[in-house]
Coordinates of C-alpha atoms in Angstrom, one line a residue:
M988 CA 43.9 211.5 329.9
G989 CA 40.4 212.6 330.6
G990 CA 38.6 215.9 330.2
D991 CA 38.3 218.2 327.2
R992 CA 41.3 220.3 327.7
V993 CA 45.0 219.7 327.9
R994 CA 46.2 221.6 331.0
P995 CA 49.2 223.8 330.2
I996 CA 52.3 223.5 332.3
A997 CA 54.4 226.6 332.1
R998 CA 56.7 226.5 335.2
Q999 CA 60.3 225.6 334.4
P1000 CA 61.1 222.2 336.0
P1001 CA 63.5 222.3 339.0
L1002 CA 67.1 221.7 338.3
N1003 CA 69.5 219.4 340.1
A1004 CA 73.0 218.1 339.7
V1005 CA 71.9 215.1 337.7
D1006 CA 70.1 217.3 335.2
H1007 CA 73.3 219.3 334.6
L1008 CA 75.2 216.1 333.9
L1009 CA 72.6 214.9 331.5
M1010 CA 72.0 218.0 329.5
D1011 CA 72.1 217.2 325.8
L1012 CA 74.4 219.7 324.1
S1013 CA 73.1 218.8 320.7
L1014 CA 69.5 219.7 321.7
R1015 CA 70.8 222.9 323.3
A1016 CA 72.3 223.9 319.9
L1017 CA 69.2 222.8 318.0
N1018 CA 66.6 224.4 320.3
G1019 CA 68.5 227.2 322.1
F1020 CA 70.4 228.6 319.1
G1021 CA 68.3 227.1 316.4
L1022 CA 64.5 227.0 315.7
G1023 CA 63.7 223.5 317.0
A1024 CA 65.1 220.0 316.5
R1025 CA 63.6 217.6 314.0
P1026 CA 63.3 213.9 314.8
G1027 CA 66.6 212.2 314.3
E1028 CA 68.5 215.5 313.8
R1029 CA 70.5 215.6 317.0
A1030 CA 72.3 212.4 316.0
T1031 CA 73.5 214.0 312.8
I1032 CA 75.0 217.4 313.8
G1033 CA 78.2 216.1 315.5
D1034 CA 80.0 218.8 317.4
P1035 CA 77.2 221.2 318.5
R1036 CA 79.3 224.4 318.5
G1037 CA 81.0 223.4 315.3
W1038 CA 77.6 222.9 313.7
L1039 CA 76.5 226.4 314.7
R1040 CA 79.8 228.0 313.5
A1041 CA 79.5 226.2 310.1
Q1042 CA 76.1 227.9 309.6
L1043 CA 77.8 231.3 310.0
R1044 CA 80.4 230.6 307.3
A1045 CA 77.8 229.9 304.6
G1046 CA 77.2 233.5 303.7
A1047 CA 74.2 235.8 303.8
P1048 CA 70.8 233.9 303.9
I1049 CA 69.4 235.4 300.7
V1050 CA 65.9 234.4 299.5
Q1051 CA 64.0 235.5 296.4
A1052 CA 60.7 237.3 296.4
P1053 CA 57.7 234.9 296.4
A1054 CA 55.9 234.5 293.0
E1055 CA 52.9 236.5 294.3
A1056 CA 55.0 239.5 295.4
T1057 CA 57.3 240.5 292.6
P1058 CA 58.3 244.1 292.2
D1059 CA 55.8 244.5 289.3
Q1060 CA 53.0 243.1 291.3
L1061 CA 53.9 245.4 294.2
T1062 CA 54.0 248.4 291.8
A1063 CA 50.6 247.5 290.4
A1064 CA 49.0 247.0 293.8
I1065 CA 50.3 250.3 295.1
E1066 CA 49.1 252.1 292.0
A1067 CA 45.6 250.5 292.4
F1068 CA 45.5 251.5 296.0
R1069 CA 46.4 255.1 295.2
M1070 CA 43.9 255.3 292.4
A1071 CA 41.1 253.8 294.6
G1072 CA 41.8 256.5 297.1
Q1073 CA 41.0 259.1 294.5
G1074 CA 37.7 257.6 293.4
A1075 CA 34.2 258.7 294.4
V1076 CA 32.7 257.6 297.7
N1077 CA 30.0 255.4 296.3
D1078 CA 29.5 251.6 295.9
T1079 CA 31.9 251.5 292.9
G1080 CA 34.6 253.5 294.8
R1081 CA 34.2 251.4 298.0
A1082 CA 34.5 248.2 295.9
A1083 CA 37.6 249.5 294.3
R1084 CA 39.2 250.3 297.7
Q1085 CA 38.3 246.9 299.0
E1086 CA 39.9 245.2 296.0
A1087 CA 43.0 247.4 296.3
R1088 CA 43.4 246.5 300.0
R1089 CA 42.9 242.8 299.1
R1090 CA 45.8 243.0 296.6
L1091 CA 48.1 244.6 299.2
T1092 CA 47.0 242.0 301.8
S1093 CA 47.6 239.2 299.3
I1094 CA 51.2 240.3 298.8
A1095 CA 51.7 240.6 302.6
A1096 CA 50.3 237.0 303.1
A1097 CA 52.6 235.6 300.4
E1098 CA 55.6 237.2 302.0
S1099 CA 54.6 235.8 305.5
R1100 CA 54.1 232.3 304.2
Q1101 CA 57.5 232.3 302.5
A1102 CA 59.2 233.6 305.6
L1103 CA 57.6 231.0 307.8
V1104 CA 58.4 228.2 305.4
Q1105 CA 62.0 229.4 305.4
R1106 CA 62.1 229.1 309.2
I1107 CA 60.4 225.7 309.3
T1108 CA 62.6 224.1 306.6
S1109 CA 66.0 225.9 307.0
A1110 CA 69.1 223.8 307.3
R1111 CA 70.7 226.9 308.9
P1112 CA 68.3 227.5 311.8
F1113 CA 70.8 229.5 313.8
V1114 CA 71.1 232.0 311.0
E1115 CA 67.4 232.1 310.6
R1116 CA 67.0 232.9 314.3
L1117 CA 69.5 235.8 313.8
V1118 CA 67.3 237.0 310.9
A1119 CA 64.3 237.0 313.1
F1120 CA 66.2 238.7 316.0
W1121 CA 67.4 241.6 313.8
S1122 CA 64.1 241.9 312.0
N1123 CA 62.4 242.4 315.4
H1124 CA 65.2 244.7 316.7
L1125 CA 64.8 247.0 313.6
C1126 CA 61.1 246.2 313.3
V1127 CA 58.4 247.6 311.1
S1128 CA 54.7 246.9 311.8
T1129 CA 52.1 245.9 309.3
A1130 CA 49.5 246.8 311.9
A1131 CA 50.5 250.5 311.9
K1132 CA 50.0 251.6 308.2
V1133 CA 48.3 249.9 305.3
L1134 CA 51.3 250.5 303.0
V1135 CA 53.7 248.8 305.4
A1136 CA 51.9 245.5 305.0
P1137 CA 53.1 244.7 301.4
L1138 CA 56.6 246.1 302.2
A1139 CA 57.4 244.2 305.4
G1140 CA 58.5 241.0 303.8
R1141 CA 60.5 242.8 301.2
Y1142 CA 62.1 244.7 304.1
E1143 CA 63.3 241.6 305.8
R1144 CA 64.5 240.1 302.5
E1145 CA 66.3 243.3 301.3
A1146 CA 67.4 245.1 304.4
I1147 CA 67.9 242.5 307.1
R1148 CA 69.0 239.2 305.4
P1149 CA 71.9 240.6 303.4
H1150 CA 73.5 242.1 306.6
V1151 CA 72.8 239.7 309.4
L1152 CA 76.4 238.3 309.0
G1153 CA 77.9 241.6 308.0
R1154 CA 78.5 244.9 309.9
F1155 CA 75.9 246.4 312.2
E1156 CA 76.3 249.8 310.7
D1157 CA 75.5 248.5 307.2
L1158 CA 72.4 246.7 308.7
V1159 CA 71.1 249.9 310.3
L1160 CA 71.8 252.0 307.2
A1161 CA 70.0 249.4 305.0
S1162 CA 67.0 249.7 307.4
A1163 CA 67.1 253.5 307.4
T1164 CA 66.9 253.7 303.7
H1165 CA 64.3 251.1 303.1
P1166 CA 60.8 252.2 302.1
A1167 CA 59.1 250.1 304.8
M1168 CA 61.0 251.9 307.6
L1169 CA 60.6 255.3 306.0
V1170 CA 56.9 254.8 305.8
Y1171 CA 56.5 253.1 309.2
L1172 CA 58.2 255.8 311.2
D1173 CA 57.1 258.7 309.1
N1174 CA 60.5 260.0 307.9
L1175 CA 59.1 260.3 304.3
Q1176 CA 57.0 263.1 305.7
S1177 CA 59.8 265.0 307.4
I1178 CA 60.7 268.3 306.0
G1179 CA 63.5 270.6 307.2
P1180 CA 61.9 273.7 308.8
S1181 CA 64.3 275.9 306.8
S1182 CA 64.4 273.8 303.7
P1183 CA 63.4 275.3 300.3
A1184 CA 60.3 273.1 300.3
A1185 CA 59.1 274.3 303.7
R1186 CA 59.8 278.0 303.0
A1187 CA 58.0 277.8 299.7
S1188 CA 55.1 276.0 301.2
G1189 CA 54.8 278.4 304.0
R1190 CA 54.8 281.4 301.8
G1191 CA 52.3 279.9 299.5
R1192 CA 49.7 278.7 301.9
G1193 CA 50.9 279.4 305.4
T1194 CA 50.8 275.6 306.2
A1195 CA 54.4 274.7 306.0
R1196 CA 54.9 271.1 307.1
G1197 CA 57.6 270.5 309.6
L1198 CA 60.2 268.2 311.1
N1199 CA 59.1 264.7 312.0
E1200 CA 61.2 263.3 314.8
N1201 CA 59.7 259.8 315.0
Y1202 CA 62.4 257.9 313.1
A1203 CA 65.3 259.8 314.6
R1204 CA 64.0 259.2 318.2
E1205 CA 63.6 255.4 317.6
L1206 CA 67.0 255.2 315.8
L1207 CA 68.6 256.6 319.0
E1208 CA 66.4 254.9 321.6
L1209 CA 65.6 251.5 320.0
H1210 CA 68.1 250.8 317.2
T1211 CA 71.4 252.0 318.5
L1212 CA 72.2 253.7 321.8
G1213 CA 69.3 252.5 323.9
V1214 CA 67.1 254.6 326.2
D1215 CA 70.0 255.1 328.6
G1216 CA 72.5 256.0 325.9
G1217 CA 73.1 259.5 327.0
Y1218 CA 71.3 261.5 324.2
T1219 CA 69.1 264.5 324.7
Q1220 CA 66.0 265.9 323.0
Q1221 CA 68.3 268.3 321.2
D1222 CA 70.2 265.3 319.7
V1223 CA 66.8 263.9 318.5
Q1224 CA 66.0 267.1 316.7
E1225 CA 69.5 267.5 315.2
L1226 CA 69.4 263.9 313.9
A1227 CA 65.9 264.4 312.5
K1228 CA 67.2 267.4 310.6
M1229 CA 70.1 265.4 309.2
L1230 CA 67.6 262.8 307.9
T1231 CA 65.3 265.3 306.2
G1232 CA 65.0 264.5 302.5
W1233 CA 65.3 260.8 303.2
T1234 CA 62.0 259.7 301.6
V1235 CA 60.4 257.1 299.3
G1236 CA 60.1 257.4 295.5
G1237 CA 57.4 255.7 293.6
L1238 CA 54.6 255.7 296.2
T1239 CA 52.8 258.8 294.9
P1240 CA 53.0 260.9 291.7
E1241 CA 55.9 263.3 292.1
R1242 CA 56.8 266.5 290.2
P1243 CA 60.3 267.0 289.0
A1244 CA 60.7 269.9 291.4
A1245 CA 60.1 267.7 294.4
R1246 CA 62.8 265.4 293.2
G1247 CA 65.2 268.4 292.7
A1248 CA 65.0 268.1 288.9
P1249 CA 66.5 271.1 287.0
G1250 CA 63.9 273.6 285.9
G1251 CA 61.1 272.1 288.0
R1252 CA 58.3 274.0 289.6
G1253 CA 55.6 273.2 292.1
V1254 CA 57.0 272.4 295.6
A1255 CA 60.1 274.5 295.0
R1256 CA 58.0 277.5 294.5
G1257 CA 55.2 276.7 296.9
R1258 CA 52.8 275.9 294.1
G1259 CA 50.4 273.1 294.4
R1260 CA 49.4 272.9 290.8
A1261 CA 50.8 269.9 288.9
A1262 CA 48.7 269.9 285.7
A1263 CA 51.4 271.2 283.4
I1264 CA 54.2 269.2 285.0
P1265 CA 55.1 265.6 284.0
V1266 CA 54.9 263.2 287.0
E1267 CA 56.5 259.9 287.9
A1268 CA 54.1 256.9 287.7
A1269 CA 53.0 256.0 291.2
G1270 CA 54.6 252.8 292.4
A1271 CA 57.2 252.8 289.7
G1272 CA 60.4 251.7 291.3
V1273 CA 59.3 252.0 295.0
G1274 CA 62.5 252.7 296.8
F1275 CA 64.7 255.1 298.7
A1276 CA 65.0 258.7 297.4
F1277 CA 66.9 261.7 298.7
R1278 CA 65.1 265.0 298.0
P1279 CA 67.5 267.9 298.5
L1280 CA 64.6 270.4 298.5
L1281 CA 63.2 268.8 301.7
H1282 CA 66.6 268.7 303.4
E1283 CA 67.4 271.1 306.3
P1284 CA 70.4 273.2 305.3
G1285 CA 73.4 274.1 307.5
A1286 CA 75.6 272.3 310.0
K1287 CA 74.1 270.1 312.8
T1288 CA 75.6 268.8 316.1
L1289 CA 74.9 265.3 317.3
L1290 CA 76.3 264.0 320.6
G1291 CA 78.8 266.8 320.6
T1292 CA 80.1 266.2 317.1
R1293 CA 79.5 268.8 314.4
Y1294 CA 78.4 267.6 311.0
D1295 CA 78.8 270.1 308.2
E1296 CA 76.2 270.4 305.6
S1297 CA 76.6 267.6 303.2
G1298 CA 73.1 266.5 302.1
Q1299 CA 72.4 262.8 302.3
A1300 CA 76.0 262.1 303.5
E1301 CA 75.2 263.8 306.9
G1302 CA 72.7 261.1 307.9
E1303 CA 74.9 258.3 306.7
R1304 CA 77.9 259.6 308.7
A1305 CA 75.6 260.0 311.8
I1306 CA 74.2 256.5 311.5
R1307 CA 77.6 254.9 311.2
A1308 CA 78.9 256.8 314.2
L1309 CA 75.8 255.8 316.3
A1310 CA 76.3 252.1 315.3
R1311 CA 79.9 252.2 316.5
H1312 CA 79.1 254.0 319.8
P1313 CA 80.1 252.2 323.0
A1314 CA 76.5 252.6 324.3
T1315 CA 75.3 250.8 321.2
A1316 CA 77.6 247.9 321.8
R1317 CA 76.3 247.6 325.4
F1318 CA 72.7 247.8 324.3
I1319 CA 73.0 245.3 321.5
A1320 CA 75.0 242.9 323.7
T1321 CA 72.3 243.0 326.4
K1322 CA 69.5 242.2 323.9
L1323 CA 71.5 239.4 322.3
V1324 CA 72.4 237.7 325.6
R1325 CA 68.8 238.1 326.7
H1326 CA 67.6 236.4 323.5
F1327 CA 70.1 233.5 323.5
V1328 CA 70.9 233.0 327.2
S1329 CA 68.4 234.3 329.7
D1330 CA 65.7 236.8 330.5
D1331 CA 68.1 238.2 333.1
P1332 CA 71.3 238.5 331.1
P1333 CA 74.4 237.5 333.1
P1334 CA 76.5 240.7 333.4
G1335 CA 79.7 238.8 332.5
A1336 CA 78.2 237.5 329.3
V1337 CA 77.0 240.9 328.3
D1338 CA 80.5 242.4 329.0
R1339 CA 82.1 239.8 326.7
I1340 CA 79.6 240.3 323.9
A1341 CA 79.9 244.1 324.1
R1342 CA 83.7 243.9 324.0
R1343 CA 83.5 241.6 321.0
F1344 CA 81.1 244.1 319.3
R1345 CA 83.5 247.0 319.9
E1346 CA 86.7 245.1 319.0
T1347 CA 85.3 243.9 315.7
G1348 CA 83.6 247.1 314.7
G1349 CA 80.2 245.5 315.0
D1350 CA 81.0 242.5 312.8
L1351 CA 77.8 240.5 313.4
A1352 CA 79.2 237.1 312.3
L1353 CA 82.0 237.4 314.8
V1354 CA 79.6 238.6 317.5
A1355 CA 77.4 235.5 316.8
E1356 CA 80.5 233.3 317.2
A1357 CA 81.1 234.9 320.6
L1358 CA 77.5 234.0 321.6
I1359 CA 78.3 230.4 320.7
D1360 CA 81.4 230.6 323.0
L1361 CA 79.5 231.9 326.0
P1362 CA 79.7 229.2 328.8
E1363 CA 76.5 230.7 330.2
A1364 CA 74.6 229.7 327.1
W1365 CA 75.3 225.9 327.7
T1366 CA 73.7 225.5 331.1
L1367 CA 70.1 224.5 331.9
E1368 CA 69.7 227.8 333.8
A1369 CA 70.0 229.6 330.5
R1370 CA 66.7 228.2 329.1
K1371 CA 64.3 230.6 327.4
F1372 CA 60.5 230.4 327.2
R1373 CA 59.6 230.0 323.5
T1374 CA 57.7 233.0 322.1
P1375 CA 54.5 232.0 320.1
Q1376 CA 56.3 232.2 316.8
D1377 CA 59.2 230.1 318.1
W1378 CA 56.8 227.6 319.6
V1379 CA 54.8 227.1 316.4
V1380 CA 57.9 226.9 314.2
A1381 CA 59.5 224.4 316.6
M1382 CA 56.3 222.3 316.5
L1383 CA 56.3 222.1 312.7
R1384 CA 60.0 221.3 312.7
A1385 CA 59.3 218.6 315.2
F1386 CA 56.7 217.1 312.8
D1387 CA 59.0 217.8 309.8
V1388 CA 56.1 219.6 308.1
A1389 CA 57.2 221.9 305.3
D1390 CA 54.0 223.2 303.7
A1391 CA 52.0 224.6 306.7
G1392 CA 52.6 228.3 306.0
A1393 CA 48.9 229.1 305.3
L1394 CA 47.8 227.1 308.3
V1395 CA 50.1 228.9 310.6
L1396 CA 49.2 232.5 309.8
P1397 CA 45.8 232.5 311.7
V1398 CA 47.4 230.5 314.5
L1399 CA 50.0 233.3 315.0
R1400 CA 47.3 235.9 315.1
Q1401 CA 45.4 233.9 317.7
L1402 CA 48.6 233.8 319.8
R1403 CA 49.1 237.6 319.4
H1404 CA 52.3 237.1 317.6
P1405 CA 51.7 237.5 313.8
L1406 CA 54.8 238.2 311.7
W1407 CA 56.0 241.8 311.5
S1408 CA 53.1 243.2 313.5
P1409 CA 54.3 244.5 316.9
Q1410 CA 52.2 247.1 318.6
A1411 CA 55.1 249.5 319.1
P1412 CA 58.5 250.3 317.4
K1413 CA 60.3 248.4 320.2
G1414 CA 59.2 245.1 318.6
F1415 CA 57.8 242.0 320.3
G1416 CA 58.8 241.2 323.8
D1417 CA 61.5 238.6 324.5
T1418 CA 60.8 237.4 328.0
A1419 CA 58.6 234.7 329.6
A1420 CA 56.7 237.4 331.5
E1421 CA 55.4 238.7 328.2
W1422 CA 54.2 235.4 326.8
A1423 CA 53.5 233.0 329.7
D1424 CA 50.3 234.5 331.1
P1425 CA 47.6 232.0 331.9
D1426 CA 45.3 232.9 329.0
S1427 CA 48.2 232.5 326.5
L1428 CA 49.2 229.1 328.0
L1429 CA 45.7 227.8 327.8
N1430 CA 45.5 229.1 324.2
R1431 CA 48.7 227.2 323.4
A1432 CA 47.3 224.0 324.9
E1433 CA 44.1 224.2 322.8
L1434 CA 46.1 225.0 319.7
A1435 CA 48.5 222.1 320.3
R1436 CA 45.5 219.7 320.2
G1437 CA 44.1 221.5 317.2
M1438 CA 47.3 221.5 315.3
T1439 CA 47.9 217.8 315.8
R1440 CA 44.5 217.1 314.4
R1441 CA 44.6 219.5 311.4
L1442 CA 48.1 218.4 310.3
R1443 CA 46.8 214.9 310.0
L1444 CA 49.9 213.0 310.7
P1445 CA 48.8 209.4 311.0
R1446 CA 52.3 208.0 310.8
V1447 CA 53.7 210.1 313.5
D1448 CA 54.8 208.2 316.6
P1449 CA 54.4 210.4 319.7
R1450 CA 57.6 208.7 321.1
A1451 CA 59.5 210.6 318.4
L1452 CA 58.9 213.8 320.3
A1453 CA 61.3 212.6 323.0
D1454 CA 64.0 213.0 320.4
V1455 CA 63.4 216.8 320.0
M1456 CA 63.1 217.7 323.7
D1457 CA 65.6 217.5 326.5
I1458 CA 63.7 215.2 328.9
A1459 CA 65.3 213.7 331.9
P1460 CA 65.4 209.9 332.1
G1461 CA 63.0 209.7 335.0
D1462 CA 60.6 212.3 333.7
P1463 CA 57.0 210.8 333.6
L1464 CA 56.5 212.4 330.2
R1465 CA 58.6 209.6 328.7
R1466 CA 56.2 207.0 330.1
F1467 CA 53.2 209.1 328.9
L1468 CA 54.6 209.2 325.3
D1469 CA 55.1 205.4 325.4
D1470 CA 51.5 204.7 326.7
A1471 CA 49.7 203.2 323.7
S1472 CA 46.4 203.2 325.7
I1473 CA 46.2 207.0 325.3
A1474 CA 45.2 208.5 321.9
V1475 CA 48.1 209.6 319.7
E1476 CA 46.7 213.1 319.5
E1477 CA 46.4 213.4 323.3
R1478 CA 50.0 212.3 323.8
M1479 CA 51.3 214.7 321.3
A1480 CA 49.2 217.6 322.5
L1481 CA 50.3 217.2 326.1
A1482 CA 54.0 217.0 325.1
L1483 CA 53.8 220.2 323.0
A1484 CA 51.9 222.1 325.7
G1485 CA 54.2 220.9 328.5
P1486 CA 57.3 222.5 329.9
A1487 CA 59.8 220.4 328.1
F1488 CA 58.7 221.8 324.7
Q1489 CA 57.6 225.3 325.9
W1490 CA 61.2 226.1 327.0
R1491 CA 64.1 226.1 324.6

């Protein structure tokens, strides 16, 4: 192959009757449901559907915090960041802020590396794909706020992983009470307009902070009902009121009054002074906290249902009701079928998944089994264009490389797809139209060549790639991979940038 560049080939190859007959079901399971086949793996999985179901029966995919991101280290980093923000604006203060940000970034990088290695090495890639799907569905973004960065990995470990094979309502509730989500969508700042804290603050300074609707709106539009789910602006406001008082403890010093402690002063009386009042150490036990003094009192009505005043329980009841709503079942089914079957979800497949979701009360393991059973998922027409993250992870699985986490992070940034960093609360896109533009394809082609060089895999035989891609017998790519007159790196780069590998 001549020239300096490997030309990308993005168009999906034409289908014919022979292709249908020759489709490799094992590769469909490994690539379509999993995260990419490894050389020799398709000969070991046996029954493809049985292999996928077995992954669901092994329990929640729990992982431990990386050594560089323990709770103590997170606490220390947040405390350092807070203290740096209070320092003087001089060279010393700027250096302290820079160092504080570096510590937060270091934790975020450790979390990212661990998450990527988990995807690359997992023996349950279908479950890891589900983790990535739900993490993106209920996304937070490190690009939005500096304090989200060290919390995003913890969010996936603590809020997403334990529930991906459980009930959807528990998953959403875990997301709603996690510090990362409360910071990202501003609910920690939301104060009921008639709450004791707002009234006291208004009397004291005339600057009462108010209701923040950001999280309530995304909870309705993006996490449960969907934009066409039949809610109104009034519903957004009522849900936001229910969720007032849902905040984060341990991020900043807090007076006992703000926590609702008996005998406290300060916020409860509209006083800003804290000198005589003991405070919590910033960063100590960063986690969900319900502050009754910030909560909007009185009954609320959401989607026609009245919720009597019950503090934190109001929001919990509302979230569980939203998670069980028929519109939610439809919305979630559409996204799942789009992710596992086609950019244009077949209506019949969506109907079956939505019905399974309703019948099981949102049991996500049973819904995942229903995805396996979809006939539409086992045809060549169902192929999906790999997102950048999927493409890079599949590449490393194809090379059976386990220790490339640090190498991959800048590659994902170059491909506009870094972990936990979507530009909007709707998460990263999931269709070819969003990832297969000419610049992105050319970028992939260049990176394919660069990765094959940087990974330094002298013993890799390019012909092994034919074992991880569904290549028709007459496809010229097979002859190309066999052609020893062409450099090994060129053969591998073209295969990875070509359509057989770009589509899963």
